[in-house]
PDB file of N, CA and C in Angstrom:
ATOM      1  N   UNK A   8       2.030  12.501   2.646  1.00 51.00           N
ATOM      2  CA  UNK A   8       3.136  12.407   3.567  1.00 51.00           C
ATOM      3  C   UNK A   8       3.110  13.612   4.493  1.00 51.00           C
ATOM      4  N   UNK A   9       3.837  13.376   5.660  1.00 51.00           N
ATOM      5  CA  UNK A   9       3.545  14.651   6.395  1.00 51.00           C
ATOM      6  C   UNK A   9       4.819  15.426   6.451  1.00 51.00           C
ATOM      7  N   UNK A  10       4.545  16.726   6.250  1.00 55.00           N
ATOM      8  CA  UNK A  10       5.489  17.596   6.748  1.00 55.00           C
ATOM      9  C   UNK A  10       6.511  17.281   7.685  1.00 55.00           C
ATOM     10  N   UNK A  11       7.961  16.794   6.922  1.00 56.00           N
ATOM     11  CA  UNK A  11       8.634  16.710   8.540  1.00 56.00           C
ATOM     12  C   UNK A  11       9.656  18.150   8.924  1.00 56.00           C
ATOM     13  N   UNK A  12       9.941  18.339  10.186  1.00 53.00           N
ATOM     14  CA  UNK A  12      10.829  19.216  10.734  1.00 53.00           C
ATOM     15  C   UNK A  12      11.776  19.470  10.462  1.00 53.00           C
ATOM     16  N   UNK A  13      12.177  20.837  10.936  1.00 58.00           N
ATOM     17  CA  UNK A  13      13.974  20.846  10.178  1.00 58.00           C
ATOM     18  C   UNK A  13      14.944  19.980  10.590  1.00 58.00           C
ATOM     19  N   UNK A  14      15.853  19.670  10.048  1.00 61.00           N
ATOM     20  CA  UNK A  14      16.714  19.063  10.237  1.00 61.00           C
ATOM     21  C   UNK A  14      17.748  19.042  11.262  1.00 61.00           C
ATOM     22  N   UNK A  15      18.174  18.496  12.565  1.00 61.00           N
ATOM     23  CA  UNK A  15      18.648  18.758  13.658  1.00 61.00           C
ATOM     24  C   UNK A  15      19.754  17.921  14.011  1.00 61.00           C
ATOM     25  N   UNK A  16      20.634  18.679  14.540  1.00 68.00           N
ATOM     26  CA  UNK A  16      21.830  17.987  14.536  1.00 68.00           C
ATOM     27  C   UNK A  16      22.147  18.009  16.316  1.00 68.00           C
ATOM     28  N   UNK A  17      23.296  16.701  16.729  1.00 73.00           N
ATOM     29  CA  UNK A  17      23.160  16.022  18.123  1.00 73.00           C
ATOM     30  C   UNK A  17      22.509  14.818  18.373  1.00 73.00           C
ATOM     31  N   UNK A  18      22.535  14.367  19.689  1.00 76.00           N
ATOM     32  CA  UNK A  18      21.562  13.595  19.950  1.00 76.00           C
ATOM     33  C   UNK A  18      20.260  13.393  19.983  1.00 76.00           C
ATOM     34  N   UNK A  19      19.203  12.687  19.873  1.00 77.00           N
ATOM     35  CA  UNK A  19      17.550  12.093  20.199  1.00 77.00           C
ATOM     36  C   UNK A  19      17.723  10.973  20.814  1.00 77.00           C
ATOM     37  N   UNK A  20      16.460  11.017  21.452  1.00 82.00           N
ATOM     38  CA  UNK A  20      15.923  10.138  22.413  1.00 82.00           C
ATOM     39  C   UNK A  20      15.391   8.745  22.028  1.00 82.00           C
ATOM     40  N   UNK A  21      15.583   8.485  20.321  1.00 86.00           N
ATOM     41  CA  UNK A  21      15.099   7.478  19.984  1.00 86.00           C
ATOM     42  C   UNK A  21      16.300   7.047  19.200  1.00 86.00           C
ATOM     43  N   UNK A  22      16.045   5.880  18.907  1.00 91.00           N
ATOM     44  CA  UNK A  22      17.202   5.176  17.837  1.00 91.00           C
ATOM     45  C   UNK A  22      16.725   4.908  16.172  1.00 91.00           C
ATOM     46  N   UNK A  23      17.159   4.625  15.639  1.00 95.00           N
ATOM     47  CA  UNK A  23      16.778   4.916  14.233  1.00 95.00           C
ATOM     48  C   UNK A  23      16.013   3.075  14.114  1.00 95.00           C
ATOM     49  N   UNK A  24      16.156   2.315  14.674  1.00 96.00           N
ATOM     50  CA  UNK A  24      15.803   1.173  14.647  1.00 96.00           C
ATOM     51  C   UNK A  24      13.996   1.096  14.784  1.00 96.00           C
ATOM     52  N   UNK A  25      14.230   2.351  16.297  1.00 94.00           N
ATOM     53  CA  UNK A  25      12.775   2.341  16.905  1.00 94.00           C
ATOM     54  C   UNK A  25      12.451   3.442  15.688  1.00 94.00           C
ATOM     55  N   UNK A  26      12.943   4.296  14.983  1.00 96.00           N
ATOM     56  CA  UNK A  26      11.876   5.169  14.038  1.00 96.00           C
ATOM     57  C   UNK A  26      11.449   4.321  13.299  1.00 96.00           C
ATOM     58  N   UNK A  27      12.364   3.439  12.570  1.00 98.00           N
ATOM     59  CA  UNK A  27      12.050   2.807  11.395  1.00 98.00           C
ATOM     60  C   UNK A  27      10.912   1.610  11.633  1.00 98.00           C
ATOM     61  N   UNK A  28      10.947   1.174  12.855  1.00 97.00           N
ATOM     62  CA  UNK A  28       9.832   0.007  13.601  1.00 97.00           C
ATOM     63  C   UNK A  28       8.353   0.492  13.856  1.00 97.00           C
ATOM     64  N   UNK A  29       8.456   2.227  14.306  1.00 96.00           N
ATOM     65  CA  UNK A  29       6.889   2.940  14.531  1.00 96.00           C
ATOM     66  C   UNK A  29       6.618   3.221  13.041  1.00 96.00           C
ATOM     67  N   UNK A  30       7.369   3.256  12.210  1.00 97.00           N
ATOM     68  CA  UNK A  30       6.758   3.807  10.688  1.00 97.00           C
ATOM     69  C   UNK A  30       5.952   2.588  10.335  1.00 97.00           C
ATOM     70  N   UNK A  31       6.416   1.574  10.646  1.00 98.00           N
ATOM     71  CA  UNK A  31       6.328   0.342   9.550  1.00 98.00           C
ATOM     72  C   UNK A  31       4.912  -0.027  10.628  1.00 98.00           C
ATOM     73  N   UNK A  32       4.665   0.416  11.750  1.00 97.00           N
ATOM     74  CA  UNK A  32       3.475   0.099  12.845  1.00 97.00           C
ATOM     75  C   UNK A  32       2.904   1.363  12.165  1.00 97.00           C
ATOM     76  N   UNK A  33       2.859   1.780  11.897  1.00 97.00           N
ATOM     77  CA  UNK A  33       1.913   3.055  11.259  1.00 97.00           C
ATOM     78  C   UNK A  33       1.606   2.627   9.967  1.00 97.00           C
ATOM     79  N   UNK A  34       1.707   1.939   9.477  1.00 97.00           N
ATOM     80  CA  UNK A  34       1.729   1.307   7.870  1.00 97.00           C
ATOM     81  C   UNK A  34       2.272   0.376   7.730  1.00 97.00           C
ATOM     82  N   UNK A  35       1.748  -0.805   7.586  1.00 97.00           N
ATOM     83  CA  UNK A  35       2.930  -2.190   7.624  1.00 97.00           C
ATOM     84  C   UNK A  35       2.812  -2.504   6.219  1.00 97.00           C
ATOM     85  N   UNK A  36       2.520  -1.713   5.345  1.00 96.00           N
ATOM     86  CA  UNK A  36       2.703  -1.535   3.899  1.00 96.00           C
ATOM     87  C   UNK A  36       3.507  -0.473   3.132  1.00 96.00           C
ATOM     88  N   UNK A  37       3.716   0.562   4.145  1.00 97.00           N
ATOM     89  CA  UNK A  37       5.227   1.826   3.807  1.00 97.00           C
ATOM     90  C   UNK A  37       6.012   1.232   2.834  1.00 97.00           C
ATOM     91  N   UNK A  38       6.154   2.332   2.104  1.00 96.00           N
ATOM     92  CA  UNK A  38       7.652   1.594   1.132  1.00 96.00           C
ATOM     93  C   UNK A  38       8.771   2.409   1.578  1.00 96.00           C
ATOM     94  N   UNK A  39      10.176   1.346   1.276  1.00 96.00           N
ATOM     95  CA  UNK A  39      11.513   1.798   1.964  1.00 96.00           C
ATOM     96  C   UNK A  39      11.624   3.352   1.613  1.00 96.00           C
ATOM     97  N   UNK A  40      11.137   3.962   0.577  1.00 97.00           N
ATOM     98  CA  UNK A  40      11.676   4.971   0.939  1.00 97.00           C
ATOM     99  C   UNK A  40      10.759   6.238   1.124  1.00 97.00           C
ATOM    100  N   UNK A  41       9.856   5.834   1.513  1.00 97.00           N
ATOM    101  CA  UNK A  41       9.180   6.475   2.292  1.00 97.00           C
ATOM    102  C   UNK A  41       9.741   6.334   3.985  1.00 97.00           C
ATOM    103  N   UNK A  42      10.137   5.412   4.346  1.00 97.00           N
ATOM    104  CA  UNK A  42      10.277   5.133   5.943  1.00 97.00           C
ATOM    105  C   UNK A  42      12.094   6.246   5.742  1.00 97.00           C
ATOM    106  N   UNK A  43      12.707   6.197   4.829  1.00 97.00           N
ATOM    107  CA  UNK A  43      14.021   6.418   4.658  1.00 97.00           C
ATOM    108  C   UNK A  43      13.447   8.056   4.812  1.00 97.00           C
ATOM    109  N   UNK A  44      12.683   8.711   3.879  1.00 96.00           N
ATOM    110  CA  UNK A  44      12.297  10.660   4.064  1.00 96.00           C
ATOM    111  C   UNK A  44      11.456  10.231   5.116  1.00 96.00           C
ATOM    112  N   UNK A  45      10.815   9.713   6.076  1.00 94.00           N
ATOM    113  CA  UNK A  45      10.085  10.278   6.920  1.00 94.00           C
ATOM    114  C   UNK A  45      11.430  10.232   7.939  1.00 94.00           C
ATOM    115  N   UNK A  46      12.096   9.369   7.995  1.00 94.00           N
ATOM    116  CA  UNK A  46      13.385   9.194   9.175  1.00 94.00           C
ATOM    117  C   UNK A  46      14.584   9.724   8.715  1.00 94.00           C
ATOM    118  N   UNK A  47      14.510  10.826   7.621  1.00 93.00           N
ATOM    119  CA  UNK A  47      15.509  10.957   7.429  1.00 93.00           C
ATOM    120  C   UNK A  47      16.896  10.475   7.246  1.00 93.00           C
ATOM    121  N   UNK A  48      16.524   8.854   6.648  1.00 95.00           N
ATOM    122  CA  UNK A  48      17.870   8.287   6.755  1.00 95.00           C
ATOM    123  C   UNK A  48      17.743   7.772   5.309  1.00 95.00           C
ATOM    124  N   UNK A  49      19.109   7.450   4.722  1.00 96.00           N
ATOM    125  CA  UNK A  49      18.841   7.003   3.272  1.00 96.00           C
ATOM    126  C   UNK A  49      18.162   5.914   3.488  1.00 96.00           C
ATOM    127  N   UNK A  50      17.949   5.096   1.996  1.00 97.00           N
ATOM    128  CA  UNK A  50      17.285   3.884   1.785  1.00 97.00           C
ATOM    129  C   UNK A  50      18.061   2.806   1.791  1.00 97.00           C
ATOM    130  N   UNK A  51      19.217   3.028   1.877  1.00 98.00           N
ATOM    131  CA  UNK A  51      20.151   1.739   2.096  1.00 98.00           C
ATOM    132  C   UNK A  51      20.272   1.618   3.667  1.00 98.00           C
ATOM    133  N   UNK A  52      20.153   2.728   4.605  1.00 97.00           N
ATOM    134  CA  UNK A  52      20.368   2.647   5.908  1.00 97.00           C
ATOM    135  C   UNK A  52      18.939   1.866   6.967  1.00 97.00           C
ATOM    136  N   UNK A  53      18.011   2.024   5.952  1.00 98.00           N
ATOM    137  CA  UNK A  53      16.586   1.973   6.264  1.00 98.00           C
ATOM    138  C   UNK A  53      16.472   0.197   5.745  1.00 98.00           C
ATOM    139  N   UNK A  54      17.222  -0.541   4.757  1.00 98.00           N
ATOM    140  CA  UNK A  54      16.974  -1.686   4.604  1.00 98.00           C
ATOM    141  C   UNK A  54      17.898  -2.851   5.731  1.00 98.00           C
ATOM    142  N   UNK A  55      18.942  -1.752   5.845  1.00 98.00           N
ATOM    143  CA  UNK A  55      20.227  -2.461   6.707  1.00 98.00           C
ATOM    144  C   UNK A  55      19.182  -2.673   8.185  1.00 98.00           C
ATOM    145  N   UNK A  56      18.398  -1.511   8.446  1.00 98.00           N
ATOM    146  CA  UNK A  56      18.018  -1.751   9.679  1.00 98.00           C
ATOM    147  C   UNK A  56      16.614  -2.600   9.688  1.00 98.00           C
ATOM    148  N   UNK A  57      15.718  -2.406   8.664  1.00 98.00           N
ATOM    149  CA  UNK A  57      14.981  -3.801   8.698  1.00 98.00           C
ATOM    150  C   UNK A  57      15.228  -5.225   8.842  1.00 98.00           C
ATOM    151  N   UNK A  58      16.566  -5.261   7.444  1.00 98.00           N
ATOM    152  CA  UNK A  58      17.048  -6.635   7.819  1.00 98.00           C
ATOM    153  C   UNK A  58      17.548  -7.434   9.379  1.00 98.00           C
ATOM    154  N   UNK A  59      18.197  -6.516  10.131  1.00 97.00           N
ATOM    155  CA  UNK A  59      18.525  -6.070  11.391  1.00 97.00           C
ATOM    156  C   UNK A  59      16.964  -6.865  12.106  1.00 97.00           C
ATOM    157  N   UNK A  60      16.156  -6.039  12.195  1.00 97.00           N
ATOM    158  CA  UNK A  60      14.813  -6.318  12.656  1.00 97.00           C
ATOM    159  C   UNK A  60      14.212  -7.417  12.483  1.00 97.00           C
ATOM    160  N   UNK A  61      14.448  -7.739  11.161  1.00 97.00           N
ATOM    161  CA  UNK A  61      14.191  -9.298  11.015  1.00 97.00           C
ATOM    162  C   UNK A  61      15.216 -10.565  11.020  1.00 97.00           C
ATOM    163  N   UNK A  62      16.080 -10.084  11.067  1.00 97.00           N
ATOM    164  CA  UNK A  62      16.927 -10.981  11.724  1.00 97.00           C
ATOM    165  C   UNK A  62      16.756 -11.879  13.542  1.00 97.00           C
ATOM    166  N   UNK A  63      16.599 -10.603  13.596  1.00 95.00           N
ATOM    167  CA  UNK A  63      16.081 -10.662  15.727  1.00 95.00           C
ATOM    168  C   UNK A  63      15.136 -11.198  15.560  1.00 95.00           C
ATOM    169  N   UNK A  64      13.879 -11.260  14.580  1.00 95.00           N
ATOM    170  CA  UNK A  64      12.318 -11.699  14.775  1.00 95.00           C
ATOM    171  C   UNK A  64      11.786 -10.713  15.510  1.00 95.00           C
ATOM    172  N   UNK A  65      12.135  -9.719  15.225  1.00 96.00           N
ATOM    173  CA  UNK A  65      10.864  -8.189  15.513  1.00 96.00           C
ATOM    174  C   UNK A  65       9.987  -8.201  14.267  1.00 96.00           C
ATOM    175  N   UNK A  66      10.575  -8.406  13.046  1.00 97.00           N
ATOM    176  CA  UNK A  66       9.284  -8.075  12.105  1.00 97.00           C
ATOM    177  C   UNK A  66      10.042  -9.101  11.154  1.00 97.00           C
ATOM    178  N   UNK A  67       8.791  -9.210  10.181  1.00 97.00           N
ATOM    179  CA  UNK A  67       9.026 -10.294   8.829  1.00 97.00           C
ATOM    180  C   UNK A  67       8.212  -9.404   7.993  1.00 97.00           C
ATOM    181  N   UNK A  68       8.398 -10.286   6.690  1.00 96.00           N
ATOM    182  CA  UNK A  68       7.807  -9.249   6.041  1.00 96.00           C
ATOM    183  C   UNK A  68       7.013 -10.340   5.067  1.00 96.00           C
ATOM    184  N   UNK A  69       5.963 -10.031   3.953  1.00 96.00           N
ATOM    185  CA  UNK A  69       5.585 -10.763   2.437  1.00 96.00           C
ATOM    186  C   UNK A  69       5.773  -9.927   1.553  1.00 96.00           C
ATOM    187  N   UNK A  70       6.045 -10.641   0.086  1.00 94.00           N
ATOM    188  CA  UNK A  70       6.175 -10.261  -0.643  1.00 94.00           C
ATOM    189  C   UNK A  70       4.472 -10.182  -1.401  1.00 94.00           C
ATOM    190  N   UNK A  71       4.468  -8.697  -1.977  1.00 89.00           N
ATOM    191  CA  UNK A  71       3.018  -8.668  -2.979  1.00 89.00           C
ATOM    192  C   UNK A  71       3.146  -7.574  -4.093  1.00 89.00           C
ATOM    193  N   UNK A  72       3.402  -8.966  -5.391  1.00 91.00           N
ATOM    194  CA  UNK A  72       4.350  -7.861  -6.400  1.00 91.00           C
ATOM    195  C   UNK A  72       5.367  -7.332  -6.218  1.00 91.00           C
ATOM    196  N   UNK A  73       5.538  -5.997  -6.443  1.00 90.00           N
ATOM    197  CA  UNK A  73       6.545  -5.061  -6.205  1.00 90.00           C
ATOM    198  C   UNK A  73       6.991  -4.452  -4.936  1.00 90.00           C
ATOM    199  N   UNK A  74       5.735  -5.069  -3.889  1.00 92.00           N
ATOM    200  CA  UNK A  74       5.463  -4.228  -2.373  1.00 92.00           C
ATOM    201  C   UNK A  74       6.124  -5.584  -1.786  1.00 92.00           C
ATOM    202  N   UNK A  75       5.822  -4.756  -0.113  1.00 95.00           N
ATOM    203  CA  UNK A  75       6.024  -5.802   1.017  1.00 95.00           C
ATOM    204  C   UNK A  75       4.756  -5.249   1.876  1.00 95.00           C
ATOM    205  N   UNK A  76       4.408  -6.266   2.554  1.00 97.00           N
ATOM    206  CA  UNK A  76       3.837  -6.182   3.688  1.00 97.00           C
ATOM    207  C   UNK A  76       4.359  -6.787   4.680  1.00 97.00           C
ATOM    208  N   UNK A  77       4.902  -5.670   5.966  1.00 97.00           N
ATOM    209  CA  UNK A  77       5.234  -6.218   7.185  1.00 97.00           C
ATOM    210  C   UNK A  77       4.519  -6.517   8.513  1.00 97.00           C
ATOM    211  N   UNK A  78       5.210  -7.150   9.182  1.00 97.00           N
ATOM    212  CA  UNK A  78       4.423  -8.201  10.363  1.00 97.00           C
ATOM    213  C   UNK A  78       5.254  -7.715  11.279  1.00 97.00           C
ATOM    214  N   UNK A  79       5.229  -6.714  12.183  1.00 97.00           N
ATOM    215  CA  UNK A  79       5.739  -6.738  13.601  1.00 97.00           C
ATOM    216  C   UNK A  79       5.179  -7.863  14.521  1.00 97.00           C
ATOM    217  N   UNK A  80       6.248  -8.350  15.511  1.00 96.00           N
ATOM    218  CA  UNK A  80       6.048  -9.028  16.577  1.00 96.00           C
ATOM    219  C   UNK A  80       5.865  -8.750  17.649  1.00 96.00           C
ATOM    220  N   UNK A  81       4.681  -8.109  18.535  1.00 95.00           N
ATOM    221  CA  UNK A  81       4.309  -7.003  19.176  1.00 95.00           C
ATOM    222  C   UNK A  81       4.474  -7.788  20.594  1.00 95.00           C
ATOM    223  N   UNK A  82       4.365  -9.413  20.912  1.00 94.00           N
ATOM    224  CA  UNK A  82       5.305 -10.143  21.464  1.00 94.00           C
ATOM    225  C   UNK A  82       6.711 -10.334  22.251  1.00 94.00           C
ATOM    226  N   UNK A  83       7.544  -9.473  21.280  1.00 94.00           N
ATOM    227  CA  UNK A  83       8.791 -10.295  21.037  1.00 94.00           C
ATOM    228  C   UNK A  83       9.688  -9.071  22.586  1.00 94.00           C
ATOM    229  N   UNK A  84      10.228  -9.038  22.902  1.00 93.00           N
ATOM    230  CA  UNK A  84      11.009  -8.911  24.155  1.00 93.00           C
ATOM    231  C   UNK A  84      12.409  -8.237  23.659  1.00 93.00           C
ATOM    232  N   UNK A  85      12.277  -6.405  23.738  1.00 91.00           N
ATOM    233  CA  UNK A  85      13.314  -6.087  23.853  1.00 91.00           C
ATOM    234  C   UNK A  85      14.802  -6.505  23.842  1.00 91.00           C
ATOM    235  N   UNK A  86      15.681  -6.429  23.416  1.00 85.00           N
ATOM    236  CA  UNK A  86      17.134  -6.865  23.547  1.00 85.00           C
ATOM    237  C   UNK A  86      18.065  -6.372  25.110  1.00 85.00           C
ATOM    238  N   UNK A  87      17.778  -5.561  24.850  1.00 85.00           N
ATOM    239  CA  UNK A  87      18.742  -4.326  26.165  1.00 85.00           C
ATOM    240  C   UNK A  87      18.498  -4.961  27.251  1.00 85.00           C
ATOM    241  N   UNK A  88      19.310  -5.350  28.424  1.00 83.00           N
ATOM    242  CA  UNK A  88      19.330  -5.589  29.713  1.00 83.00           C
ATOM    243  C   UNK A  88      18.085  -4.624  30.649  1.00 83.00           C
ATOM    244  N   UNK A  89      18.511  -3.120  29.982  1.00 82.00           N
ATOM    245  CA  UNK A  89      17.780  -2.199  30.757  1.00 82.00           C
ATOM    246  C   UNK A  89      16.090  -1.945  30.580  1.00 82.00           C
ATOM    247  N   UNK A  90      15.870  -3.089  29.792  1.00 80.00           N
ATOM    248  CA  UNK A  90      14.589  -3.057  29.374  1.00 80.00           C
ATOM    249  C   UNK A  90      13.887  -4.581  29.376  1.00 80.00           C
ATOM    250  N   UNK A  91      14.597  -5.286  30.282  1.00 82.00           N
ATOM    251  CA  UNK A  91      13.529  -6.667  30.088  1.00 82.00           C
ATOM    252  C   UNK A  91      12.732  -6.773  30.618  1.00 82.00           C
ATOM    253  N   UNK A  92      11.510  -7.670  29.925  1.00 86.00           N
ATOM    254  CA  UNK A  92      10.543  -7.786  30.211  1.00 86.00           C
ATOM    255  C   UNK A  92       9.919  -6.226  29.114  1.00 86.00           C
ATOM    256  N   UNK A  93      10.185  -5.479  28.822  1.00 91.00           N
ATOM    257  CA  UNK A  93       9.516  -4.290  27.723  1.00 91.00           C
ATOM    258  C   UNK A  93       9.519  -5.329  26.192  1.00 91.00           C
ATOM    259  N   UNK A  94       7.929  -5.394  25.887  1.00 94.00           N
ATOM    260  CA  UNK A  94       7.986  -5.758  24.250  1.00 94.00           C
ATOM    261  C   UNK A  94       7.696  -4.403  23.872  1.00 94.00           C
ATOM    262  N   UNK A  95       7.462  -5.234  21.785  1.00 94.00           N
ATOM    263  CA  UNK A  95       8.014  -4.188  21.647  1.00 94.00           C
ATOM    264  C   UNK A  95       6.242  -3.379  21.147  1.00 94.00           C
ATOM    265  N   UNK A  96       4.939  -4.285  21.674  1.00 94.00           N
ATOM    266  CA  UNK A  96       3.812  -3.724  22.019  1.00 94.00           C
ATOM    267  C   UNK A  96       4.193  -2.588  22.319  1.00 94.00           C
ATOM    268  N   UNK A  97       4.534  -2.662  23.857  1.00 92.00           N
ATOM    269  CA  UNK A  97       4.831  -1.841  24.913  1.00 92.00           C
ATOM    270  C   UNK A  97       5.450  -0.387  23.974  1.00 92.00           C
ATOM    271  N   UNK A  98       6.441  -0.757  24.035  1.00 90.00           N
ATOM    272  CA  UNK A  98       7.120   0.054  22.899  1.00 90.00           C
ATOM    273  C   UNK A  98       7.043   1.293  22.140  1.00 90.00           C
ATOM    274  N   UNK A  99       5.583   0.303  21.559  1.00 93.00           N
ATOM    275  CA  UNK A  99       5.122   1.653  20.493  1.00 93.00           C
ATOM    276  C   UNK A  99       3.970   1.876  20.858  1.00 93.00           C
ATOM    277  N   UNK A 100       3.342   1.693  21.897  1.00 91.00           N
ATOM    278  CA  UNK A 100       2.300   1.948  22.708  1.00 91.00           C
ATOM    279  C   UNK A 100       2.139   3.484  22.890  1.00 91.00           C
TER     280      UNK A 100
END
């Protein structure tokens, strides 16, 4: 795992949706709580926002054993007005 930074308080430039979406594109085999210490967010906040994700059809997931393997939709078309036409390729590009 990598070293993460101190802990910072205020705003960022990203949303916890998009951390939790580049982790799972960095490993579409991550386990929740690994994506939860790399983003610093618990593991209940980290499932709320997958489910979230797959709800929209940004990502799905399989079951294997005890794991998941996830499927981003690299396809699928931003939500936000201020971003249409941005997938979410683009995204994490």
């Amino acid at each position: 795992m990598v070293e993460l930074p101190e802990s910072h308080s205020g705003w960022t430039f990203v949303t916890n949706h998009a951390r939790v979406l580049a982790a799972i594109a960095d490993n579409p085999n991550v386990r929740i709580r690994d994506i939860a210490a790399h983003c610093r967010l618990t593991e209940r906040a980290v499932q709320r926002i997958i489910s979230d994700l797959e709800q929209d059809g940004y990502l799905s997931h399989t079951r294997d054993g005890r794991s998941n393997t996830y499927r981003i939709e690299p396809d699928k078309v931003l939500r936000h007005p201020a971003e249409a036409g941005l997938t979410v390729a683009a995204l994490l590009s």
